[in-house]
Amino acid sequence: MKNFKQKLAATTLAATIAFSGIGLVNPLQADAARSGFDQSKVGGTVVLTSFADAVRLIPFTTSDSASNDIQGLIFDALLSQDINGAPIPNLAEKYTFDKAKNTYTFTLRKGVKFHDGKPMTAKDVVFSYKMYMDPKSINSYKGDFESIESVTANGDHTVVIKLKEKDVLFLTNVVTGAAVLASHQFPKGVADYNSNNKVHRNPIGTGPFKFKEWKAAERIVVVANKEYWNGRPYLDQVITRILPDSNVEAINLLKGSVDFVEALDAAQLPQVSKNKALKTISYDYGRFDFLGFNSKVAPFNDEKVRKALALGLDRQSIVSKVQLGRAYLASGPMHPKIPQNNPNVKALPFDIKQAAKLLDEAGWTLKDGVRQKGGTKMEFEFAYNNGNKVREKIALLAQQNWAQLGIKVTPRSYEWSIFLDKYAKGELDIFPLGWGGYDANVEHSGFFHSSNIPDPAKNKPGNNRNRIDDPTIDKILDQYKQEEDRNKRIKMYQDLHKHMADNTTLIFTYHPKLTAGVNKDLANIKMSISDPYFNIVDWYWSSAKKRKGN
């Protein structure tokens, strides 16, 4: 399974992409149908959880994990990725690259059908890419498609994509994430893509699972696509229950009402570990957590203030006391298990004295115990999403820490969709979030490049919702996508890591070490650093009773 793009969260080193002249064919072009299928493993239902409901179920109209995880069950792209992040065939059974013409040619797999029985053809691929590139579409990942000059069909089973500029990460960053839409589901084109609720709540894909139902704030249900080109999933049905918070998730896991919790809070681990009906799986996930803000508005547009807030937050306590050691202290956006991480960059210490000094230098002086500048008091609302107990604890810690600096902090929780709307509009003061789903093919332009700053007033989407506008960052990100030498690319991102740390681009907090709670009879679960549901098509119940339970 491929999650469609990096996402807002409620290692293996990938193979280098080789470029050469015309005629190069992906060496993995052979039929990708999984071998060893065992009919005796078929059957049963798995119940997953989320404490945020999905927003929409059409790819690239969302960037949150609750939505994107469901989309990854329903849709396929031309290519997918193996567990190490290397591109492999999917809806395209092979491709060639003409370096002289900067053109990819994809040969589509024949006989693939959408969930409504209609055939998938090159027409649908062209429609999908043009939709994602449409200036009017709400695709928040639109910046990833800027290197494309044209997408054309040559018959029913050949798609030609010509690039207008070099993009060495095009396959892993664009093609593996660009889900193929059913063009016939969008008769009004971009209008349907953007705002047709009937389409967004009844998606039709080619993926291993078919959409069945969505009961808002209750559950989303998908069922096995028994005609899936790569062989049906073992599971008959996957239900994602929407629960109010992580504590309720754990309670339901212990009761046997849910079968898989993607990320248990550290405090819940002892009780889950003792339960003989359950097992735990610990794994690294390519994600950085941070405190964000609108960096274009005061006081967050002042580097000294950002650095003071970072120095004034006891981030080591977040790791040791909130996460109970189940995290890496972060100094930047690169996960410590990927080579782009710069090991020489260290996180700022907790230093109230130095933080106070920087605030004084920035003109925010103490008056009656409160930081003020020009008659304005330094007061923040610290926003977080409902049900996230970890972020609630971080909000309270920030409130306590920054009170020592004379800063008033008011924690406030929001329902997820309201939070995301305010975030996109730049209306939140400061907030904890995570951005995840990346591996050693990491490409951070979508999140940090100034061209991806959204402007809701002009209907311009984008994932740089922290409004980061730094020419040095932009330059490194642009060069990274064009550099063919992998070692040079790694050095570029290590330099980017240092620059962001030096300038406190965001207040990076931690990279989580996640632990899933799982029913002990749920078998064959494999996780990649970018996707905990990497091989969900091969999950199965070892218990015959569970397989017959659906």
Coordinates of C-alpha atoms in Angstrom, one line a residue:
M1 CA 0.0 0.0 0.0
K2 CA 1.2 3.5 -0.7
N3 CA 0.1 6.4 1.4
F4 CA -0.5 9.4 -1.0
K5 CA 2.1 11.9 0.0
Q6 CA 3.5 13.1 3.2
K7 CA 0.9 14.2 5.7
L8 CA 0.0 16.1 8.8
A9 CA 0.0 13.5 11.6
A10 CA -3.2 13.5 14.1
T11 CA 15.8 3.6 8.2
T12 CA 16.0 2.0 5.2
L13 CA 18.0 3.7 2.5
A14 CA 16.2 3.8 -0.8
A15 CA 17.9 2.8 -4.0
T16 CA 19.2 5.7 -6.1
I17 CA 17.1 6.3 -9.2
A18 CA 19.3 5.7 -12.2
F19 CA 19.0 8.0 -15.2
S20 CA 20.3 7.2 -18.7
G21 CA 19.3 7.6 -22.3
I22 CA 16.3 6.4 -24.2
G23 CA 15.4 2.7 -23.8
L24 CA 16.1 2.4 -20.1
V25 CA 13.4 0.2 -18.6
N26 CA 12.6 -0.3 -15.0
P27 CA 14.3 -3.5 -14.1
L28 CA 11.3 -4.5 -12.0
Q29 CA 8.9 -4.4 -15.0
A30 CA 7.8 -8.0 -14.6
D31 CA 4.3 -8.8 -13.4
A32 CA 4.0 -7.3 -9.9
A33 CA 1.2 -9.7 -8.8
R34 CA 2.2 -10.9 -5.4
S35 CA 3.3 -14.5 -5.3
G36 CA 2.5 -17.1 -2.6
F37 CA -1.2 -16.2 -2.3
D38 CA -2.8 -18.5 0.2
Q39 CA -6.6 -18.8 -0.1
S40 CA -6.8 -20.3 3.4
K41 CA -5.8 -16.9 4.8
V42 CA -8.8 -15.1 3.3
G43 CA -11.5 -13.6 5.5
G44 CA -12.4 -11.5 8.4
T45 CA -12.6 -7.9 9.5
V46 CA -9.9 -5.7 11.0
V47 CA -10.9 -2.7 13.1
L48 CA -8.5 0.3 13.0
T49 CA -8.9 3.6 14.9
S50 CA -8.5 7.3 14.5
F51 CA -9.4 10.1 16.9
A52 CA -10.0 12.5 13.9
D53 CA -12.5 11.9 11.2
A54 CA -11.5 12.2 7.5
V55 CA -12.0 15.5 5.7
R56 CA -12.4 14.2 2.1
L57 CA -11.5 10.9 0.4
I58 CA -10.3 12.2 -3.0
P59 CA -6.5 12.3 -3.2
F60 CA -4.6 15.6 -2.9
T61 CA -7.7 17.4 -1.7
T62 CA -6.3 16.8 1.9
S63 CA -3.0 16.6 3.7
D64 CA -4.1 15.0 7.0
S65 CA -3.4 11.5 8.1
A66 CA -7.1 10.6 8.8
S67 CA -8.0 11.3 5.2
N68 CA -4.8 10.1 3.4
D69 CA -4.7 6.7 5.2
I70 CA -8.2 5.8 3.9
Q71 CA -7.3 7.1 0.4
G72 CA -4.3 4.8 0.4
L73 CA -6.6 1.8 0.7
I74 CA -8.8 2.8 -2.2
F75 CA -6.5 4.2 -4.8
D76 CA -3.4 3.2 -6.8
A77 CA -0.8 5.2 -8.6
L78 CA 1.3 4.3 -11.7
L79 CA 4.2 3.2 -9.5
S80 CA 4.4 2.2 -5.9
Q81 CA 7.4 1.7 -3.6
D82 CA 9.0 -1.3 -2.0
I83 CA 9.7 -1.5 1.7
N84 CA 13.0 0.3 1.1
G85 CA 11.4 3.2 -0.8
A86 CA 12.5 2.2 -4.3
P87 CA 9.9 2.6 -7.1
I88 CA 8.2 -0.5 -8.4
P89 CA 5.5 -1.3 -10.9
N90 CA 1.9 -0.7 -10.0
L91 CA -0.8 0.4 -12.5
A92 CA 2.2 0.9 -14.9
E93 CA 3.9 -2.4 -15.6
K94 CA 7.0 -0.7 -17.0
Y95 CA 8.4 2.7 -17.9
T96 CA 11.2 4.1 -20.0
F97 CA 13.1 7.4 -19.6
D98 CA 14.5 9.4 -22.5
K99 CA 17.1 11.6 -20.8
A100 CA 17.7 13.7 -24.0
K101 CA 14.0 14.6 -24.2
N102 CA 13.4 14.6 -20.4
T103 CA 10.4 12.3 -21.1
Y104 CA 9.0 9.3 -19.3
T105 CA 6.8 6.7 -21.1
F106 CA 4.6 4.5 -19.0
T107 CA 3.1 1.3 -20.2
L108 CA -0.1 0.6 -18.4
R109 CA -1.2 -2.8 -17.1
K110 CA -4.1 -4.2 -19.1
G111 CA -7.3 -5.4 -17.7
V112 CA -7.3 -3.1 -14.6
K113 CA -10.8 -2.0 -13.6
F114 CA -12.2 0.7 -11.4
H115 CA -14.3 -0.4 -8.5
D116 CA -17.5 0.3 -10.5
G117 CA -16.3 -2.2 -13.2
K118 CA -15.3 0.4 -15.8
P119 CA -11.8 -0.1 -17.3
M120 CA -8.9 2.1 -16.3
T121 CA -7.1 3.6 -19.4
A122 CA -4.5 6.2 -20.3
K123 CA -7.4 8.7 -20.5
D124 CA -7.9 8.4 -16.7
V125 CA -4.2 8.9 -16.0
V126 CA -4.0 12.0 -18.2
F127 CA -7.2 13.3 -16.6
S128 CA -5.8 12.8 -13.1
Y129 CA -2.5 14.5 -13.7
K130 CA -4.2 17.4 -15.4
M131 CA -6.6 17.7 -12.5
Y132 CA -3.7 17.8 -10.0
M133 CA -2.0 20.5 -12.1
D134 CA -5.1 22.6 -12.8
P135 CA -4.6 26.1 -11.4
K136 CA -8.1 26.0 -10.1
S137 CA -7.9 22.7 -8.2
I138 CA -7.5 22.5 -4.5
N139 CA -4.6 20.1 -4.7
S140 CA -2.4 21.1 -1.7
Y141 CA 0.5 19.2 -3.3
K142 CA 0.4 21.1 -6.6
G143 CA 3.9 22.3 -6.3
D144 CA 5.2 18.8 -6.8
F145 CA 3.8 18.8 -10.3
E146 CA 5.5 22.0 -11.4
S147 CA 8.3 20.2 -13.3
I148 CA 5.7 18.7 -15.7
E149 CA 5.3 20.2 -19.1
S150 CA 2.8 17.9 -20.6
V151 CA 0.9 14.6 -20.0
T152 CA -0.5 12.8 -23.1
A153 CA -2.1 9.4 -23.9
N154 CA -0.8 7.3 -26.8
G155 CA -3.6 4.8 -27.1
D156 CA -5.4 3.2 -24.2
H157 CA -2.3 1.8 -22.5
T158 CA 0.6 4.3 -22.9
V159 CA 1.1 7.6 -21.1
V160 CA 3.9 10.0 -21.9
I161 CA 5.0 12.6 -19.4
K162 CA 7.4 15.3 -20.5
L163 CA 9.2 17.4 -17.9
K164 CA 10.1 21.0 -18.5
E165 CA 13.0 20.8 -16.0
K166 CA 15.1 18.2 -14.4
D167 CA 13.5 16.5 -11.4
V168 CA 15.5 13.5 -10.2
L169 CA 12.9 12.6 -7.6
F170 CA 10.0 12.7 -10.0
L171 CA 9.3 9.0 -9.7
T172 CA 9.4 8.7 -5.9
N173 CA 8.0 12.1 -5.1
V174 CA 5.3 12.5 -7.8
V175 CA 4.5 9.3 -9.7
T176 CA 4.3 7.0 -6.7
G177 CA 1.9 9.4 -5.0
A178 CA -0.3 10.6 -7.9
A179 CA -3.4 8.4 -7.6
V180 CA -5.3 7.6 -10.7
L181 CA -8.8 8.9 -10.6
A182 CA -11.9 7.6 -12.4
S183 CA -12.4 10.4 -14.9
H184 CA -16.1 9.4 -15.4
Q185 CA -16.7 10.3 -11.7
F186 CA -15.9 13.9 -12.4
P187 CA -18.2 15.1 -15.3
K188 CA -17.8 18.7 -14.2
G189 CA -14.1 18.4 -13.9
V190 CA -12.4 20.6 -11.4
A191 CA -15.7 21.7 -9.9
D192 CA -16.4 18.1 -8.9
Y193 CA -12.9 17.6 -7.7
N194 CA -13.0 20.7 -5.5
S195 CA -16.4 20.6 -4.0
N196 CA -18.7 17.8 -5.0
N197 CA -19.5 16.2 -1.7
K198 CA -21.1 13.2 -3.3
V199 CA -17.8 12.4 -5.0
H200 CA -15.7 13.1 -1.9
R201 CA -17.8 10.8 0.2
N202 CA -18.1 8.0 -2.4
P203 CA -14.6 7.5 -4.0
I204 CA -14.0 5.1 -6.9
G205 CA -10.5 3.9 -7.3
T206 CA -8.6 0.9 -8.6
G207 CA -7.0 0.0 -5.2
P208 CA -7.1 -3.2 -3.1
F209 CA -10.2 -2.0 -1.1
K210 CA -13.5 -0.5 -2.2
F211 CA -15.3 2.2 -0.4
K212 CA -18.5 1.0 1.4
E213 CA -19.7 3.6 3.9
W214 CA -18.8 6.7 5.9
K215 CA -20.8 7.6 8.9
A216 CA -19.4 10.9 10.0
A217 CA -17.6 11.0 13.4
E218 CA -18.3 7.2 13.7
R219 CA -16.6 5.0 11.1
I220 CA -15.4 4.5 7.6
V221 CA -15.7 1.1 6.0
V222 CA -13.9 -0.4 3.0
V223 CA -14.2 -3.9 1.7
A224 CA -11.9 -6.2 -0.3
N225 CA -11.7 -5.5 -4.1
K226 CA -12.0 -9.1 -5.2
E227 CA -11.1 -8.2 -8.7
Y228 CA -7.9 -6.4 -7.7
W229 CA -5.3 -6.7 -10.4
N230 CA -2.6 -7.7 -7.9
G231 CA -4.8 -10.3 -6.2
R232 CA -7.4 -9.6 -3.6
P233 CA -6.5 -8.6 0.0
Y234 CA -6.7 -11.4 2.6
L235 CA -9.0 -9.3 4.7
D236 CA -12.7 -9.0 3.7
Q237 CA -13.2 -5.7 5.4
V238 CA -11.4 -2.8 7.1
I239 CA -13.3 -0.6 9.5
T240 CA -11.7 2.6 10.8
R241 CA -13.6 3.7 14.0
I242 CA -13.5 7.4 15.0
L243 CA -12.8 7.5 18.7
P244 CA -12.6 10.6 20.9
D245 CA -9.0 10.3 22.1
S246 CA -6.0 8.1 22.5
N247 CA -7.1 6.8 25.9
V248 CA -10.4 5.6 24.4
E249 CA -8.4 3.9 21.6
A250 CA -6.4 2.0 24.2
I251 CA -9.4 1.0 26.2
N252 CA -11.1 -0.4 23.1
L253 CA -8.0 -2.3 22.2
L254 CA -7.9 -3.8 25.6
K255 CA -11.6 -4.7 25.4
G256 CA -11.1 -6.3 22.0
S257 CA -13.3 -3.8 20.2
V258 CA -10.5 -2.7 17.9
D259 CA -7.7 -4.8 16.5
F260 CA -4.9 -2.3 15.6
V261 CA -3.9 1.1 17.2
E262 CA -1.2 2.7 15.0
A263 CA 0.5 4.7 17.8
L264 CA -0.1 4.1 21.5
D265 CA 0.7 6.8 24.0
A266 CA 3.8 5.9 26.0
A267 CA 1.8 5.8 29.2
Q268 CA -0.5 3.1 27.8
L269 CA 2.3 0.6 26.8
P270 CA 2.6 -1.2 30.2
Q271 CA -1.1 -2.2 30.4
V272 CA -1.2 -3.2 26.7
S273 CA 2.0 -5.2 27.0
K274 CA 0.6 -7.2 29.9
N275 CA -2.6 -8.2 28.0
K276 CA -2.1 -11.8 26.6
A277 CA -4.6 -11.2 23.8
L278 CA -2.4 -8.4 22.4
K279 CA 1.1 -7.7 21.1
T280 CA 3.0 -4.6 20.4
I281 CA 5.1 -3.6 17.4
S282 CA 7.7 -0.8 17.8
Y283 CA 8.8 1.0 14.7
D284 CA 10.5 4.2 13.4
Y285 CA 8.3 6.5 11.4
G286 CA 9.6 9.2 9.1
R287 CA 8.0 12.2 10.9
F288 CA 9.1 15.4 12.6
D289 CA 7.0 17.0 15.3
F290 CA 7.2 20.7 15.8
L291 CA 5.6 23.9 17.2
G292 CA 4.4 25.9 14.2
F293 CA 3.2 29.5 13.7
N294 CA 2.5 32.0 11.0
S295 CA 6.1 33.1 10.4
K296 CA 4.9 36.2 8.5
V297 CA 3.3 37.8 11.5
A298 CA 4.7 39.3 14.7
P299 CA 6.2 38.2 16.9
F300 CA 7.0 35.0 15.0
N301 CA 8.7 36.9 12.1
D302 CA 11.5 37.8 14.5
E303 CA 14.2 35.1 14.7
K304 CA 15.2 36.2 18.2
V305 CA 11.7 35.6 19.4
R306 CA 11.5 32.1 17.7
K307 CA 14.8 31.2 19.3
A308 CA 13.8 32.5 22.7
L309 CA 10.6 30.3 22.6
A310 CA 12.7 27.3 21.6
L311 CA 15.2 27.9 24.4
G312 CA 12.4 28.5 26.8
L313 CA 10.6 25.2 26.1
D314 CA 11.9 22.1 27.9
R315 CA 11.8 19.8 24.9
Q316 CA 13.9 17.1 26.7
S317 CA 10.9 16.8 29.1
I318 CA 8.6 16.2 26.1
V319 CA 10.9 13.3 25.1
S320 CA 11.5 11.9 28.6
K321 CA 8.2 12.7 30.5
V322 CA 5.5 13.1 27.9
Q323 CA 6.9 10.4 25.5
L324 CA 8.6 8.5 28.3
G325 CA 11.7 8.2 26.2
R326 CA 9.9 6.9 23.1
A327 CA 11.2 9.6 20.8
Y328 CA 14.3 11.2 19.4
L329 CA 15.0 14.8 20.5
A330 CA 14.7 16.9 17.2
S331 CA 17.0 19.6 16.0
G332 CA 15.5 19.8 12.5
P333 CA 13.1 18.1 10.0
M334 CA 15.4 15.1 9.1
H335 CA 14.7 11.9 10.9
P336 CA 17.8 10.5 12.5
K337 CA 17.5 7.2 10.6
I338 CA 17.8 8.7 7.2
P339 CA 21.2 9.9 5.7
Q340 CA 19.9 13.5 5.2
N341 CA 20.0 14.0 8.9
N342 CA 23.0 16.2 10.1
P343 CA 24.3 14.5 13.2
N344 CA 26.4 17.6 14.0
V345 CA 23.4 19.7 14.6
K346 CA 22.2 19.6 18.2
A347 CA 18.9 20.7 19.7
L348 CA 19.0 23.9 21.6
P349 CA 19.1 23.4 25.4
F350 CA 16.4 24.5 27.9
D351 CA 17.8 27.9 29.0
I352 CA 15.4 30.3 30.5
K353 CA 18.1 32.9 31.2
Q354 CA 19.3 33.0 27.5
A355 CA 15.7 33.0 26.3
A356 CA 14.9 36.1 28.5
K357 CA 18.0 37.8 27.1
L358 CA 16.9 37.3 23.5
L359 CA 13.4 38.6 24.2
D360 CA 15.0 41.7 25.8
E361 CA 17.1 42.2 22.7
A362 CA 14.0 41.9 20.5
G363 CA 12.3 44.7 22.5
W364 CA 10.0 42.4 24.4
T365 CA 10.7 43.7 27.9
L366 CA 9.1 42.7 31.3
K367 CA 6.5 45.1 32.7
D368 CA 4.5 44.0 35.7
G369 CA 5.7 40.4 35.1
V370 CA 4.4 40.4 31.4
R371 CA 6.4 40.7 28.2
Q372 CA 5.4 43.8 26.3
K373 CA 6.5 45.7 23.2
G374 CA 4.9 49.0 22.1
G375 CA 2.0 48.4 24.4
T376 CA 1.3 44.9 23.1
K377 CA 1.4 42.0 25.5
M378 CA 3.0 38.7 24.5
E379 CA 0.0 36.4 24.8
F380 CA -0.6 33.2 22.7
E381 CA -3.4 30.8 22.2
F382 CA -1.8 27.4 22.0
A383 CA -4.0 25.3 19.7
Y384 CA -4.1 21.6 19.3
N385 CA -6.5 19.0 17.9
N386 CA -9.2 17.3 20.1
G387 CA -8.3 14.0 21.5
N388 CA -4.6 14.3 21.2
K389 CA -3.4 13.8 24.8
V390 CA 0.3 14.2 23.9
R391 CA -0.3 17.6 22.3
E392 CA -2.5 18.6 25.3
K393 CA 0.4 17.8 27.6
I394 CA 2.8 19.8 25.4
A395 CA 0.4 22.8 25.5
L396 CA 0.4 22.7 29.3
L397 CA 4.2 22.4 29.4
A398 CA 4.6 25.4 27.1
Q399 CA 2.2 27.3 29.3
Q400 CA 4.3 26.6 32.4
N401 CA 7.7 27.1 30.8
W402 CA 6.9 30.3 29.0
A403 CA 5.2 31.8 32.1
Q404 CA 8.7 32.0 33.5
L405 CA 9.5 34.4 30.6
G406 CA 6.4 36.5 31.2
I407 CA 4.4 35.1 28.3
K408 CA 0.8 34.2 28.8
V409 CA -0.3 31.0 27.0
T410 CA -3.9 29.8 26.8
P411 CA -4.3 26.2 25.6
R412 CA -7.3 25.5 23.4
S413 CA -8.4 22.4 21.6
Y414 CA -10.2 22.3 18.2
E415 CA -12.1 19.7 16.2
W416 CA -9.7 18.5 13.6
S417 CA -11.4 19.9 10.5
I418 CA -11.7 23.3 12.2
F419 CA -8.1 23.2 13.3
L420 CA -7.0 22.5 9.7
D421 CA -9.1 25.3 8.3
K422 CA -7.6 27.8 10.7
Y423 CA -4.1 26.5 10.0
A424 CA -4.6 26.9 6.2
K425 CA -5.8 30.5 6.8
G426 CA -2.9 31.3 9.1
E427 CA -5.2 32.1 11.9
L428 CA -3.6 30.0 14.7
D429 CA -1.1 31.6 17.1
I430 CA 1.1 28.6 17.9
F431 CA 0.4 24.9 17.7
P432 CA 2.0 21.4 17.9
L433 CA 1.9 19.3 14.7
G434 CA 3.7 16.5 13.0
W435 CA 4.6 16.1 9.3
G436 CA 5.3 12.5 8.3
G437 CA 5.3 9.8 5.7
Y438 CA 8.8 10.2 4.3
D439 CA 11.8 8.0 3.9
A440 CA 15.3 8.3 2.5
N441 CA 13.7 9.7 -0.7
V442 CA 12.6 12.7 1.4
E443 CA 11.7 15.8 -0.5
H444 CA 10.5 18.7 1.7
S445 CA 9.7 21.4 -0.9
G446 CA 6.0 21.0 -0.4
F447 CA 6.3 21.9 3.3
F448 CA 9.0 24.5 3.3
H449 CA 9.3 26.2 -0.2
S450 CA 7.8 29.7 -0.4
S451 CA 6.0 28.8 -3.6
N452 CA 3.8 26.5 -1.6
I453 CA 2.5 29.1 0.8
P454 CA -1.3 28.9 0.5
D455 CA -3.5 31.9 -0.1
P456 CA -7.2 31.0 0.6
A457 CA -8.4 34.4 -0.5
K458 CA -7.1 33.6 -4.0
N459 CA -8.0 29.9 -3.8
K460 CA -4.3 29.0 -3.9
P461 CA -3.6 25.8 -1.9
G462 CA -0.3 24.7 -0.5
N463 CA 1.2 22.8 2.4
N464 CA 3.6 25.6 3.6
R465 CA 1.0 26.8 6.0
N466 CA 3.6 28.1 8.4
R467 CA 4.3 30.7 5.7
I468 CA 8.0 30.1 5.7
D469 CA 9.6 32.4 3.1
D470 CA 13.4 32.0 3.2
P471 CA 15.5 32.4 0.0
T472 CA 18.2 30.1 1.3
I473 CA 15.7 27.3 2.0
D474 CA 14.2 27.8 -1.5
K475 CA 17.5 27.6 -3.2
I476 CA 18.6 24.4 -1.5
L477 CA 15.2 22.8 -2.2
D478 CA 15.4 23.7 -5.9
Q479 CA 18.9 22.5 -6.3
Y480 CA 18.2 19.2 -4.4
K481 CA 15.6 18.2 -7.0
Q482 CA 18.0 18.7 -9.9
E483 CA 21.1 17.1 -8.5
E484 CA 21.7 13.6 -9.8
D485 CA 24.5 12.7 -7.4
R486 CA 22.8 11.2 -4.4
N487 CA 25.7 11.9 -2.1
K488 CA 25.6 15.6 -3.1
R489 CA 21.9 15.6 -2.5
I490 CA 22.4 14.2 1.0
K491 CA 24.9 17.0 1.8
M492 CA 22.5 19.6 0.6
Y493 CA 19.8 18.4 3.0
Q494 CA 22.3 18.2 5.8
D495 CA 23.1 21.9 5.1
L496 CA 19.4 22.6 5.0
H497 CA 19.0 20.9 8.4
K498 CA 21.8 23.2 9.9
H499 CA 20.3 26.3 8.3
M500 CA 16.8 25.6 9.8
A501 CA 18.3 24.9 13.2
D502 CA 20.4 28.1 13.1
N503 CA 17.5 30.2 12.2
T504 CA 14.8 28.4 14.2
T505 CA 12.6 28.1 11.2
L506 CA 10.2 26.1 13.3
I507 CA 10.5 24.9 16.9
F508 CA 11.4 21.2 16.2
T509 CA 10.5 19.0 19.1
Y510 CA 10.9 15.3 18.5
H511 CA 10.8 12.4 16.1
P512 CA 8.5 9.7 17.6
K513 CA 9.4 6.1 18.2
L514 CA 6.0 4.6 17.6
T515 CA 4.5 1.5 19.1
A516 CA 1.4 -0.1 17.7
G517 CA -1.0 -2.1 19.8
V518 CA -2.2 -5.2 17.9
N519 CA -4.5 -8.2 18.4
K520 CA -2.1 -11.1 18.7
D521 CA -3.9 -13.1 16.0
L522 CA -3.4 -10.4 13.4
A523 CA -0.4 -11.7 11.3
N524 CA 2.1 -10.7 8.7
I525 CA 2.2 -7.0 9.5
K526 CA 5.2 -5.2 8.0
M527 CA 5.9 -1.5 8.4
S528 CA 8.1 0.8 6.4
I529 CA 9.6 4.0 7.7
S530 CA 7.1 5.9 5.6
D531 CA 4.0 3.8 6.1
P532 CA 2.7 1.7 9.0
Y533 CA 0.1 0.1 6.7
F534 CA 2.8 -0.8 4.1
N535 CA 1.5 -4.3 3.4
I536 CA -2.1 -4.3 4.6
V537 CA -3.2 -6.3 1.6
D538 CA -1.2 -9.2 3.1
W539 CA -2.4 -8.9 6.7
Y540 CA -4.4 -11.9 7.7
W541 CA -6.0 -13.6 10.8
S542 CA -4.1 -16.6 12.0
S543 CA -7.2 -17.6 13.8
A544 CA -9.8 -19.5 11.7
K545 CA -12.5 -18.1 13.9
K546 CA -11.4 -14.5 13.1
R547 CA -11.4 -15.3 9.4
K548 CA -15.0 -16.5 9.6
G549 CA -16.1 -13.6 11.7
N550 CA -17.2 -11.3 8.8

